[in-house]
Every structure is written in structure tokens, then in C-alpha cells.
mmCIF file of C-alpha atoms and ligand atoms in Angstrom:
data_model
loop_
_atom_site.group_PDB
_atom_site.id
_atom_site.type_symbol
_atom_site.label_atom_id
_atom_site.label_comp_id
_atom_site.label_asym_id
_atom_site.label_seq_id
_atom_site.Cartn_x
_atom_site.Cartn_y
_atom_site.Cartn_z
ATOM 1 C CA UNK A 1 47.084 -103.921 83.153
ATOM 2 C CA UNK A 2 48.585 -107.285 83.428
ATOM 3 C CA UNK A 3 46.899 -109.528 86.614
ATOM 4 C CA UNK A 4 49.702 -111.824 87.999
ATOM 5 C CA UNK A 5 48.103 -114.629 90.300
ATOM 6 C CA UNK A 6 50.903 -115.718 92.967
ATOM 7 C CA UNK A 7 50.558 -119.344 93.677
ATOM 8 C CA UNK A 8 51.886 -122.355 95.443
ATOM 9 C CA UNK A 9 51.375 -126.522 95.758
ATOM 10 C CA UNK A 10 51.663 -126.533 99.352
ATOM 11 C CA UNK A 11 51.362 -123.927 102.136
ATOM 12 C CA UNK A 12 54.182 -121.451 103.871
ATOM 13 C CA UNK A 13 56.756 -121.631 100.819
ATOM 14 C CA UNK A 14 56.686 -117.639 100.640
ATOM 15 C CA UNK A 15 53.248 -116.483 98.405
ATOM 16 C CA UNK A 16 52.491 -113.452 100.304
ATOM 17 C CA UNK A 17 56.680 -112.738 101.018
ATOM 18 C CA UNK A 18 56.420 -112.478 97.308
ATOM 19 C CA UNK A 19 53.347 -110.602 96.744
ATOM 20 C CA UNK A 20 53.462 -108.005 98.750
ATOM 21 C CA UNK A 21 57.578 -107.695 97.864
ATOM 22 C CA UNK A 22 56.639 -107.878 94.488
ATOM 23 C CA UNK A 23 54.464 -105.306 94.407
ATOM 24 C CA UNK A 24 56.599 -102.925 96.415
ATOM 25 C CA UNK A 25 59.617 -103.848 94.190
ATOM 26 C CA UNK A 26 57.529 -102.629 90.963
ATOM 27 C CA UNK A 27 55.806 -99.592 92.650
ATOM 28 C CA UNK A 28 59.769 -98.719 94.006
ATOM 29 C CA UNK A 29 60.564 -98.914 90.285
ATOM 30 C CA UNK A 30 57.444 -96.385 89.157
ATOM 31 C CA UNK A 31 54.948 -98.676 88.177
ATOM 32 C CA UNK A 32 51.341 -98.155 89.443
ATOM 33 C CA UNK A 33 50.241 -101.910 91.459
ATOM 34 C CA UNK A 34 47.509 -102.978 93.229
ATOM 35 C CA UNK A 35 48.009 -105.646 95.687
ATOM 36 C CA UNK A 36 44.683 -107.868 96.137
ATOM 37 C CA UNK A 37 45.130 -110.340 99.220
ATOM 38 C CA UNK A 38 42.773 -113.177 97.807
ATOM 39 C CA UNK A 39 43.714 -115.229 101.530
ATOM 40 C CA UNK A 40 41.817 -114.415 104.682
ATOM 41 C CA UNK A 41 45.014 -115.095 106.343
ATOM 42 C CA UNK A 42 45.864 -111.548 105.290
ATOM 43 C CA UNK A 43 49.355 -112.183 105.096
ATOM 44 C CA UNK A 44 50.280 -109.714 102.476
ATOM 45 C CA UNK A 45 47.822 -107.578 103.913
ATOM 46 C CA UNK A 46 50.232 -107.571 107.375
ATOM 47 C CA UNK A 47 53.158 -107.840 105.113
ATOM 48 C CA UNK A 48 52.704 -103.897 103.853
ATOM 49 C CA UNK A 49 51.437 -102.910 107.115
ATOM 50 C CA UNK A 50 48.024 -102.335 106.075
ATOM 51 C CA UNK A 51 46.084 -103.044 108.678
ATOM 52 C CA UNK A 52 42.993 -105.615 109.060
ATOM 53 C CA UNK A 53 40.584 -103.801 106.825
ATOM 54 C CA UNK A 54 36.723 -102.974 108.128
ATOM 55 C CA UNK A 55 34.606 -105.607 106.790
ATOM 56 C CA UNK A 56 33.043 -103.939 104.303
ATOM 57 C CA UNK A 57 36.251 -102.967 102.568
ATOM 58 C CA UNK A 58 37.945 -106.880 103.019
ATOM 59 C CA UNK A 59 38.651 -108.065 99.560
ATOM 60 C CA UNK A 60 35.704 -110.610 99.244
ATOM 61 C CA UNK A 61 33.100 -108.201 100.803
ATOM 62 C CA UNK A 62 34.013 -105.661 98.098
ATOM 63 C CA UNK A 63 33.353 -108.753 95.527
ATOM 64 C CA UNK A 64 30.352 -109.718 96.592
ATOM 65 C CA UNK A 65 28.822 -105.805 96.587
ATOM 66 C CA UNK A 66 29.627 -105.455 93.423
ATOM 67 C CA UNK A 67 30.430 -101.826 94.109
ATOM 68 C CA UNK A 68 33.376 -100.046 92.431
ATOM 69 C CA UNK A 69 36.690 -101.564 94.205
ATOM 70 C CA UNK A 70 37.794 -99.422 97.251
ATOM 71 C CA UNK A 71 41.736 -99.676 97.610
ATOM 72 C CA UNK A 72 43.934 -98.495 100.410
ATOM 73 C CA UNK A 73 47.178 -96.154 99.136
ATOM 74 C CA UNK A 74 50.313 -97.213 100.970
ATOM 75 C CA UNK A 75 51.196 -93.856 101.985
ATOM 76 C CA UNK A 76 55.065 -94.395 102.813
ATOM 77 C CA UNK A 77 55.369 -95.877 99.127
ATOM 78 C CA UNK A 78 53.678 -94.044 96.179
ATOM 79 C CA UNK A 79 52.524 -96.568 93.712
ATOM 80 C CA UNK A 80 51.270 -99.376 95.687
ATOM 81 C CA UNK A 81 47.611 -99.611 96.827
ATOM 82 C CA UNK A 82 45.773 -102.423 98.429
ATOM 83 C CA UNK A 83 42.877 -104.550 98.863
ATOM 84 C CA UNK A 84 43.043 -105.967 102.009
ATOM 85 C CA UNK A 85 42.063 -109.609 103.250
ATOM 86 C CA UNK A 86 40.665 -110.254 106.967
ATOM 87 C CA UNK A 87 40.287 -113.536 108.802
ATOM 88 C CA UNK A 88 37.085 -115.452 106.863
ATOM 89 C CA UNK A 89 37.996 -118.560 106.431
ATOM 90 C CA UNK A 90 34.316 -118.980 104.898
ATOM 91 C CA UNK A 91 34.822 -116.674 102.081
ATOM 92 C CA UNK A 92 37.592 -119.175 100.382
ATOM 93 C CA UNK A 93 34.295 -121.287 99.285
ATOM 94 C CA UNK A 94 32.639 -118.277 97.617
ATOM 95 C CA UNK A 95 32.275 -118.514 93.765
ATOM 96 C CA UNK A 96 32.616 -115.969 91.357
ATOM 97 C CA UNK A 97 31.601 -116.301 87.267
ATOM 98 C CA UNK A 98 34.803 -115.577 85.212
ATOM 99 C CA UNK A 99 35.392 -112.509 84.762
ATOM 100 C CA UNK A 100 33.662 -111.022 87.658
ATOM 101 C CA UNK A 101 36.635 -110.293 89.294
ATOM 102 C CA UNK A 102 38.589 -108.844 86.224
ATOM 103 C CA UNK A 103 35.800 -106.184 85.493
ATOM 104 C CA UNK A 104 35.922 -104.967 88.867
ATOM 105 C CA UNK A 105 39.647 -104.461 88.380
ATOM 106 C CA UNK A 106 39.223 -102.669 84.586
ATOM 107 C CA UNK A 107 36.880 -100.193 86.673
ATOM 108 C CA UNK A 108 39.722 -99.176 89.395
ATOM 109 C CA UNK A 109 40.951 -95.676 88.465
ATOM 110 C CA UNK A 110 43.767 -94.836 87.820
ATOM 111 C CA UNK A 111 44.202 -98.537 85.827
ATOM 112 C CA UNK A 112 47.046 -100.643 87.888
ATOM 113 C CA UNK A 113 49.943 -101.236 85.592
ATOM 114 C CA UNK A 114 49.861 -104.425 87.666
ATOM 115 C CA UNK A 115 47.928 -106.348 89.760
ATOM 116 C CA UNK A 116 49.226 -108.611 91.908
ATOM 117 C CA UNK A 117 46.940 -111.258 93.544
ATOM 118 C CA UNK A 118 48.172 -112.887 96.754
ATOM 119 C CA UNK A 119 46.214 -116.494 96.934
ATOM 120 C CA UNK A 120 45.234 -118.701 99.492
ATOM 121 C CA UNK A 121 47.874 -121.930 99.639
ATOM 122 C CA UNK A 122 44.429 -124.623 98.297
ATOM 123 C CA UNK A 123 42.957 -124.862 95.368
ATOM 124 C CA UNK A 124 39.376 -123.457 96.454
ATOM 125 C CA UNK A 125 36.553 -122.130 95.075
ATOM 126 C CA UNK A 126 38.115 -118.252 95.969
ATOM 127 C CA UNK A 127 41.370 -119.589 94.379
ATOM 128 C CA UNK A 128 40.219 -121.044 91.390
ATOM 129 C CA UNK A 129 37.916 -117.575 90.235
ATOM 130 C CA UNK A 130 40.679 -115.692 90.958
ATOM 131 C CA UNK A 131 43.281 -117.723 89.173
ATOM 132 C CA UNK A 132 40.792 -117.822 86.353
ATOM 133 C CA UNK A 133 41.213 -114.360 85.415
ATOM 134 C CA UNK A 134 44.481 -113.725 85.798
ATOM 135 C CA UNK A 135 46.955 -113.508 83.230
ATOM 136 C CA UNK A 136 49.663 -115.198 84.446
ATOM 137 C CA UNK A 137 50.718 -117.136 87.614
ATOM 138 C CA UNK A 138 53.815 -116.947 89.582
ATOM 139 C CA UNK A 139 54.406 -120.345 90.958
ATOM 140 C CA UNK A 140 56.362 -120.053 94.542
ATOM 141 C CA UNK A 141 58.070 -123.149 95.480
ATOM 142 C CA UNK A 142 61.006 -124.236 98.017
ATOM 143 C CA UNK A 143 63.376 -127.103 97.043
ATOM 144 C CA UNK A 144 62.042 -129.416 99.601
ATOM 145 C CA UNK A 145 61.483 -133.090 98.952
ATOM 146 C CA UNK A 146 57.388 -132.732 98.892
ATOM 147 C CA UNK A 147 57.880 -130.071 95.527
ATOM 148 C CA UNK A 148 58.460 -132.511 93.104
ATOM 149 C CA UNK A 149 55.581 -134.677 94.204
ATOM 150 C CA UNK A 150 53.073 -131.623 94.549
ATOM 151 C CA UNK A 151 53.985 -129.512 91.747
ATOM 152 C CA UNK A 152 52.667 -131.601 88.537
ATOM 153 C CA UNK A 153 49.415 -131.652 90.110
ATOM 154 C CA UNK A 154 49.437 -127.871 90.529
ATOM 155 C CA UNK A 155 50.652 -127.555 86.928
ATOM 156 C CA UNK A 156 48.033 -129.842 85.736
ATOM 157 C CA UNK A 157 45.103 -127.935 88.283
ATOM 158 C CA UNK A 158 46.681 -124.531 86.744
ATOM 159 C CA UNK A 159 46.122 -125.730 83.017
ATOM 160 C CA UNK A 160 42.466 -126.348 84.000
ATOM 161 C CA UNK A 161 41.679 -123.504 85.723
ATOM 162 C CA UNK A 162 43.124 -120.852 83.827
ATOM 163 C CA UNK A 163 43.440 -122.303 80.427
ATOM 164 C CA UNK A 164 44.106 -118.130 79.262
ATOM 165 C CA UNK A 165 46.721 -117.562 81.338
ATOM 166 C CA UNK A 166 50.352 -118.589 81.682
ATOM 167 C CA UNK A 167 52.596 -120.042 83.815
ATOM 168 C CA UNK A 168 54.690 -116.999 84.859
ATOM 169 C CA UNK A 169 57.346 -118.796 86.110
ATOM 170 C CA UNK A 170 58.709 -121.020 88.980
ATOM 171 C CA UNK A 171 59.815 -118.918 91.694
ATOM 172 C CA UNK A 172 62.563 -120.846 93.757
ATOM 173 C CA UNK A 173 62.317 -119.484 97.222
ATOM 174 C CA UNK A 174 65.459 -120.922 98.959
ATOM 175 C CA UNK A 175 63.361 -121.005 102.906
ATOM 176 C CA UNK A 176 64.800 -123.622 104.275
ATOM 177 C CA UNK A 177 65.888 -125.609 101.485
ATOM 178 C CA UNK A 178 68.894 -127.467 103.070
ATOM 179 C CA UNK A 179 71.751 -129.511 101.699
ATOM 180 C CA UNK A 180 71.696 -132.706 99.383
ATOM 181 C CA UNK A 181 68.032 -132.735 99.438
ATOM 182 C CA UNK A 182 67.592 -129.010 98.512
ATOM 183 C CA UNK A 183 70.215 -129.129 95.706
ATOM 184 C CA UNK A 184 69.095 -132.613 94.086
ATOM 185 C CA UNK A 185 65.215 -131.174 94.074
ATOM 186 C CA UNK A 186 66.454 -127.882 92.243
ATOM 187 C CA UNK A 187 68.224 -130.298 89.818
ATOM 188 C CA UNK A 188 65.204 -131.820 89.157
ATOM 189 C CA UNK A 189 62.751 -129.393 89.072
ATOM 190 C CA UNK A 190 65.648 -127.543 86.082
ATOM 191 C CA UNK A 191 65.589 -130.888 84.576
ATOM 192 C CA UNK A 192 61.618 -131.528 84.437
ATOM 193 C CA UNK A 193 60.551 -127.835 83.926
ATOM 194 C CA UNK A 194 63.919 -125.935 83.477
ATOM 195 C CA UNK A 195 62.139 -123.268 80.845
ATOM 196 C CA UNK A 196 59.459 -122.795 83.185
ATOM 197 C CA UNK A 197 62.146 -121.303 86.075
ATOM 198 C CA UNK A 198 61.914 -118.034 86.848
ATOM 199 C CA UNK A 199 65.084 -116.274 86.581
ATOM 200 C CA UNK A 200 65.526 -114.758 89.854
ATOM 201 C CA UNK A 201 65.800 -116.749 92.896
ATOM 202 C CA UNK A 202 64.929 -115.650 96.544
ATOM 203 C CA UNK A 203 67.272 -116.533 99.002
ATOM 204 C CA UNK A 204 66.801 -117.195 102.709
ATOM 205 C CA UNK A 205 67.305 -114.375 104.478
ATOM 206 C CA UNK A 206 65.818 -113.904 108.062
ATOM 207 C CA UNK A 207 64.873 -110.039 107.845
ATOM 208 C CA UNK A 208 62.430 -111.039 105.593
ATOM 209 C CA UNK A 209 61.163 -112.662 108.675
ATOM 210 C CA UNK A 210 61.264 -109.548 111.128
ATOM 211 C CA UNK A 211 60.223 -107.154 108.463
ATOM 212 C CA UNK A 212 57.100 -109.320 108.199
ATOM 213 C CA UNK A 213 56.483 -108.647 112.124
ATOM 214 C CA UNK A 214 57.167 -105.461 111.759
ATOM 215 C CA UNK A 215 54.703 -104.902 108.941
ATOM 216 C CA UNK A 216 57.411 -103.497 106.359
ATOM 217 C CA UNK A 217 58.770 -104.356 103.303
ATOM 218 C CA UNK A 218 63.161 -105.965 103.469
ATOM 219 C CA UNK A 219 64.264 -102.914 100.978
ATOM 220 C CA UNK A 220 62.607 -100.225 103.831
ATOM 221 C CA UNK A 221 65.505 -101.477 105.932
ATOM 222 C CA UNK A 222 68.787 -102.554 103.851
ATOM 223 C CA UNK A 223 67.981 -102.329 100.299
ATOM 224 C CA UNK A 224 71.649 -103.568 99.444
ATOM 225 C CA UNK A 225 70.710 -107.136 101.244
ATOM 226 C CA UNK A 226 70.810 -110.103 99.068
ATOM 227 C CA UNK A 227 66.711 -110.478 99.416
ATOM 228 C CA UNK A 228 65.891 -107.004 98.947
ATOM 229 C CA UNK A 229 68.120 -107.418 95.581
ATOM 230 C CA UNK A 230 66.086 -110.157 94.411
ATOM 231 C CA UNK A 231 63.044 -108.602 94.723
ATOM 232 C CA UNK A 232 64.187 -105.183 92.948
ATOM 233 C CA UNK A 233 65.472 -107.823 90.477
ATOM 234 C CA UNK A 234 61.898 -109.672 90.160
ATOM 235 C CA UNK A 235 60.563 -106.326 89.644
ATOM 236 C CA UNK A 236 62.921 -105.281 86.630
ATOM 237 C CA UNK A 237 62.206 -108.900 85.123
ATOM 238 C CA UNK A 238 58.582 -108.199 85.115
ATOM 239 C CA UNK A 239 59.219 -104.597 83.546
ATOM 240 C CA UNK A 240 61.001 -106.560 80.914
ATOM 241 C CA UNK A 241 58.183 -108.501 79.827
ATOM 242 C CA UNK A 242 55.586 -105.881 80.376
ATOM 243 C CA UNK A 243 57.638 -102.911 79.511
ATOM 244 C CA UNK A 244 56.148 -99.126 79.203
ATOM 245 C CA UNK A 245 55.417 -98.929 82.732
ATOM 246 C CA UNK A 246 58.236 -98.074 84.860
ATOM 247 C CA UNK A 247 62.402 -97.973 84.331
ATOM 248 C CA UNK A 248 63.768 -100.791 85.165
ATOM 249 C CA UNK A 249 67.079 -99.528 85.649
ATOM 250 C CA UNK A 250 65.829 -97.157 88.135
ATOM 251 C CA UNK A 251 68.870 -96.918 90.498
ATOM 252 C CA UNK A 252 67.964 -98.113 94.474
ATOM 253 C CA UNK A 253 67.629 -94.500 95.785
ATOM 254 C CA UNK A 254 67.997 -93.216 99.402
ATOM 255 C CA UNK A 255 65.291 -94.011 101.868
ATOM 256 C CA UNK A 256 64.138 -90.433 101.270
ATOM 257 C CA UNK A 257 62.939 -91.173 97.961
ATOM 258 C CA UNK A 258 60.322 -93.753 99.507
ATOM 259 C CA UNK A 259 59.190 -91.459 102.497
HETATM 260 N N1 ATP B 1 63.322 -116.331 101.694
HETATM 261 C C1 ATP B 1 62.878 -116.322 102.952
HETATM 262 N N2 ATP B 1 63.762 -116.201 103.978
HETATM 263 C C2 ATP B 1 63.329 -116.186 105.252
HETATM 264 N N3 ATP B 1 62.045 -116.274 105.629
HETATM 265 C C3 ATP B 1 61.125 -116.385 104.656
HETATM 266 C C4 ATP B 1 61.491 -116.412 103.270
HETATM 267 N N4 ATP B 1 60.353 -116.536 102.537
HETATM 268 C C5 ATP B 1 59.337 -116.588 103.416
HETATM 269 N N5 ATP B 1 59.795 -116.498 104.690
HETATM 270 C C6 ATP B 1 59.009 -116.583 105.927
HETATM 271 O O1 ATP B 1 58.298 -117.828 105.874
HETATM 272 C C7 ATP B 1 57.018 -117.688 106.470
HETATM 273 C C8 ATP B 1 55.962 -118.115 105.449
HETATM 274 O O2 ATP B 1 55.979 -117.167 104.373
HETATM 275 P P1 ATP B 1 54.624 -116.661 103.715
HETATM 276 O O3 ATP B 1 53.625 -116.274 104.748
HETATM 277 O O4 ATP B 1 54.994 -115.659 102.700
HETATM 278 O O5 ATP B 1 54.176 -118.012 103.020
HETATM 279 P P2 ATP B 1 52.798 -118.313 102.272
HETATM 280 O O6 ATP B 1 53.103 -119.226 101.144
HETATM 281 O O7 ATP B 1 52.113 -117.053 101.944
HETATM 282 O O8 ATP B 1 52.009 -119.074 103.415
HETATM 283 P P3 ATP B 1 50.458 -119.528 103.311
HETATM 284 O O9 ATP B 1 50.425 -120.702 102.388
HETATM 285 O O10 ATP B 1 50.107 -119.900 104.722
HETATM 286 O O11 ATP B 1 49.681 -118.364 102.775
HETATM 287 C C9 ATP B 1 56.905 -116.228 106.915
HETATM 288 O O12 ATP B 1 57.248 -116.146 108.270
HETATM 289 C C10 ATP B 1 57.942 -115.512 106.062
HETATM 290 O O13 ATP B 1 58.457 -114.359 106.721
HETATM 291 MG MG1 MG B 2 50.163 -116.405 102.383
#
């Protein structure tokens, strides 16, 4: 099981986009995930069309009950399951020990291959536990002029909080990242942490935006389109690293072979 926290320095840059694309990417590819929204916002939650979960079964209820981790199957794509976040903005201050959250994913049956936690865009007390027991940390950020001011601190906040884990990568989501600005940014951010880049990049692309709405996942619709290929391409990356869980050359099958 390897726990990948998905993170940002600043809000909106495209954490849940990636989380809950992510984890349909690998679970497209055969890989058994379980998607844990860790932000009342629910946006990944919405993102696989989910649903607001009862209260009881809301990610941070489940926590604090201590009871064996109830998870929703995504029944129009085998593989993925969820934990579901609904609107509490109160439950970002809750505190966990370390480790309380990774025994409660050890006991989910059958084991995740990977779990992929979708994180509120501060660093609080929710955040922090969660990124604490993660393995890794995915590191979403747009190529806006704000990045290179708020992304040290992250890096620096990361390093403290999960001194275990490692960075993942630097995901470079291109959302809105416009002209001269956009491309001297990416320069920089390749100059200052240029091993740390994740290979894949996720281009703008505004289906993402109506797939959201429409509580599906881009490769549902067009899985040729230049976003869905990044995120089958995330996926395979990820398969790399963590291999024995899935092919990663798994061919993009028919939309038959996902109903
Ligand atoms: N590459 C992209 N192309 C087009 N739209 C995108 C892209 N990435 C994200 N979006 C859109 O940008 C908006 C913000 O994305 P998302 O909700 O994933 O960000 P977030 O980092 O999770 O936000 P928050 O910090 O509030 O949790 C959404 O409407 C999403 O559909
Ligand atoms: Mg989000």
C-alpha cells in the first residue's frame, strides 16, 4: 500500500482535479485505490460523483469512531473506492496522533494498492495528521507568479510535517498559467527544484471543468484528449515506481471496458 498525500501552497491550483483523476487513472490501469477526501469541500468527493456522504460515513466522522473504515465502491469503475468528505469546515482543526490514520487504512480489506489522499489547500491541524502518515506527497502547483513565493514555505512546512515521507513530485498544472509570466515561473521553478518535477504535466483543458459539474472523470468522455492522456500517463508513472500492481501499458480500452 503506498499513501500518496496530494498537496498544494495556495488554493484552486487543481488538488482534487488530480486526486480523484489520479485515482481513476490507476484503478483504469488495474490497480486497487482508495480515494480519501481529507477537505470538507468534498471536491474529489463531487469529482467521482460520489455523492455527499451521511455523516456518519464523512471521512473525519469515520476517524474519530475509530470503527473499521467504511468506503464507497465506484460502481461504473472497478478499482476505485471512496471515503467521502462533507461540508465541516470544523473538522480541519481536529487532531489525530501519527499513525492513527495509517492503521485505519492497514485494516481496509481488500489492502488499497494505493491510497490517494485529497487535502484541504492550508496547512491545518486535519492536513498536517494526514500528511504525517503518508508516504509521499504530490505537490500541485500552476506557473503563476505567487508559486515561487509560496512554494519554499510549503517545502520547508512538508519537511516538518512528514519528515518519513517524500516529496513525490511537483505537479505542473498548466490552469491558467499564461504567457511570459507562466513560462519564466516554470523556468524557475526547473531551475530551483528541477529534480523535484514531476514528469508529466497537466494541461489546461476545459472538460476537465464540465466533467467536474457533471460529477465524472475527463477519460469517461474522450480518453484520447490531451488531459485525459496525462492522467493515464500520471498513472503509468506511479506504476513505475510502485510496480506489481497493475500494467502500465494497459492499452486505453473502449468505454465498455469501464461500464
Ligand atoms: N488543467 C485544468 N484545466 C482546466 N480546468 C482545471 C484544470 N485543473 C483544475 N481545473 C479547474 O479548476 C478549478 C479548481 O480545481 P480544484 O478544485 O481541483 O482545485 P483545488 O486545488 O482542489 O482547490 P481547493 O484548494 O479549493 O481544494 C475546478 O473548477 C477545476 O475543474
Ligand atoms: Mg480541492
Amino acid at each position: 500500500m503506498h499513501i500518496l498525500a496530494i498537496a498544494s501552497a495556495k488554493g484552486g491550483v487543481g488538488k482534487s482535479t488530480v486526486a480523484s483523476h489520479l485515482s481513476g487513472a490507476l484503478a483504469f490501469k488495474g490497480a486497487e485505490v482508495l480515494l480519501v477526501d481529507a477537505d470538507p469541500q468534498g471536491g474529489s468527493t463531487c469529482a467521482v460523483g460520489a455523492g455527499v456522504p451521511q455523516e456518519h460515513l464523512a471521512f473525519t466522522a469515520q476517524l474519530l469512531s475509530g470503527a473499521q473504515l467504511a468506503t464507497q465502491r465506484i460502481g461504473s469503475m472497478p478499482g476505485l473506492r471512496v471515503v467521502g468528505a462533507r461540508p465541516d469546515v470544523d473538522s480541519l482543526q481536529l487532531t489525530f496522533p501519527q499513525g492513527h490514520l495509517r492503521a485505519h487504512l492497514e485494516r481496509v480489506t481488500p489492502v488499497p494498492d494505493f491510497v490517494i489522499l485529497d487535502l484541504a489547500p492550508s496547512l491545518e491541524p486535519l492536513t498536517l495528521a494526514c500528511l504525517g502518515d503518508a508516504d509521499g506527497t504530490l505537490v500541485v502547483l500552476t506557473p503563476t507568479a505567487l508559486t515561487l513565493r509560496t512554494l519554499p514555505t510549503l517545502l520547508q512546512e512538508l519537511r516538518h510535517a512528514c519528515p518519513h515521507a517524500s516529496v513525490e513530485g511537483l505537479l505542473i498544472n498548466h490552469l491558467g498559467a499564461v504567457g511570459g509570466t507562466a513560462k519564466l515561473v516554470l523556468r524557475s521553478v526547473h531551475e530551483r527544484f528541477g529534480d523535484w518535477v514531476f514528469p508529466v504535466e497537466l494541461p489546461e483543458d476545459e472538460c476537465i471543468q464540465r466533467a467536474m459539474l457533471e460529477g465524472h472523470l475527463v477519460f469517461w468522455e474522450d480518453e484520447t484528449s490531451p488531459s485525459s492522456r496525462a492522467f493515464l500517463r500520471m498513472a503509468d508513472e506511479l506504476l513505475i515506481r510502485y510496480p506489481g500492481h497493475a500494467d502500465p501499458d494497459e492499452p486505453i480500452s473502449g468505454v465498455e471496458a469501464r461500464e
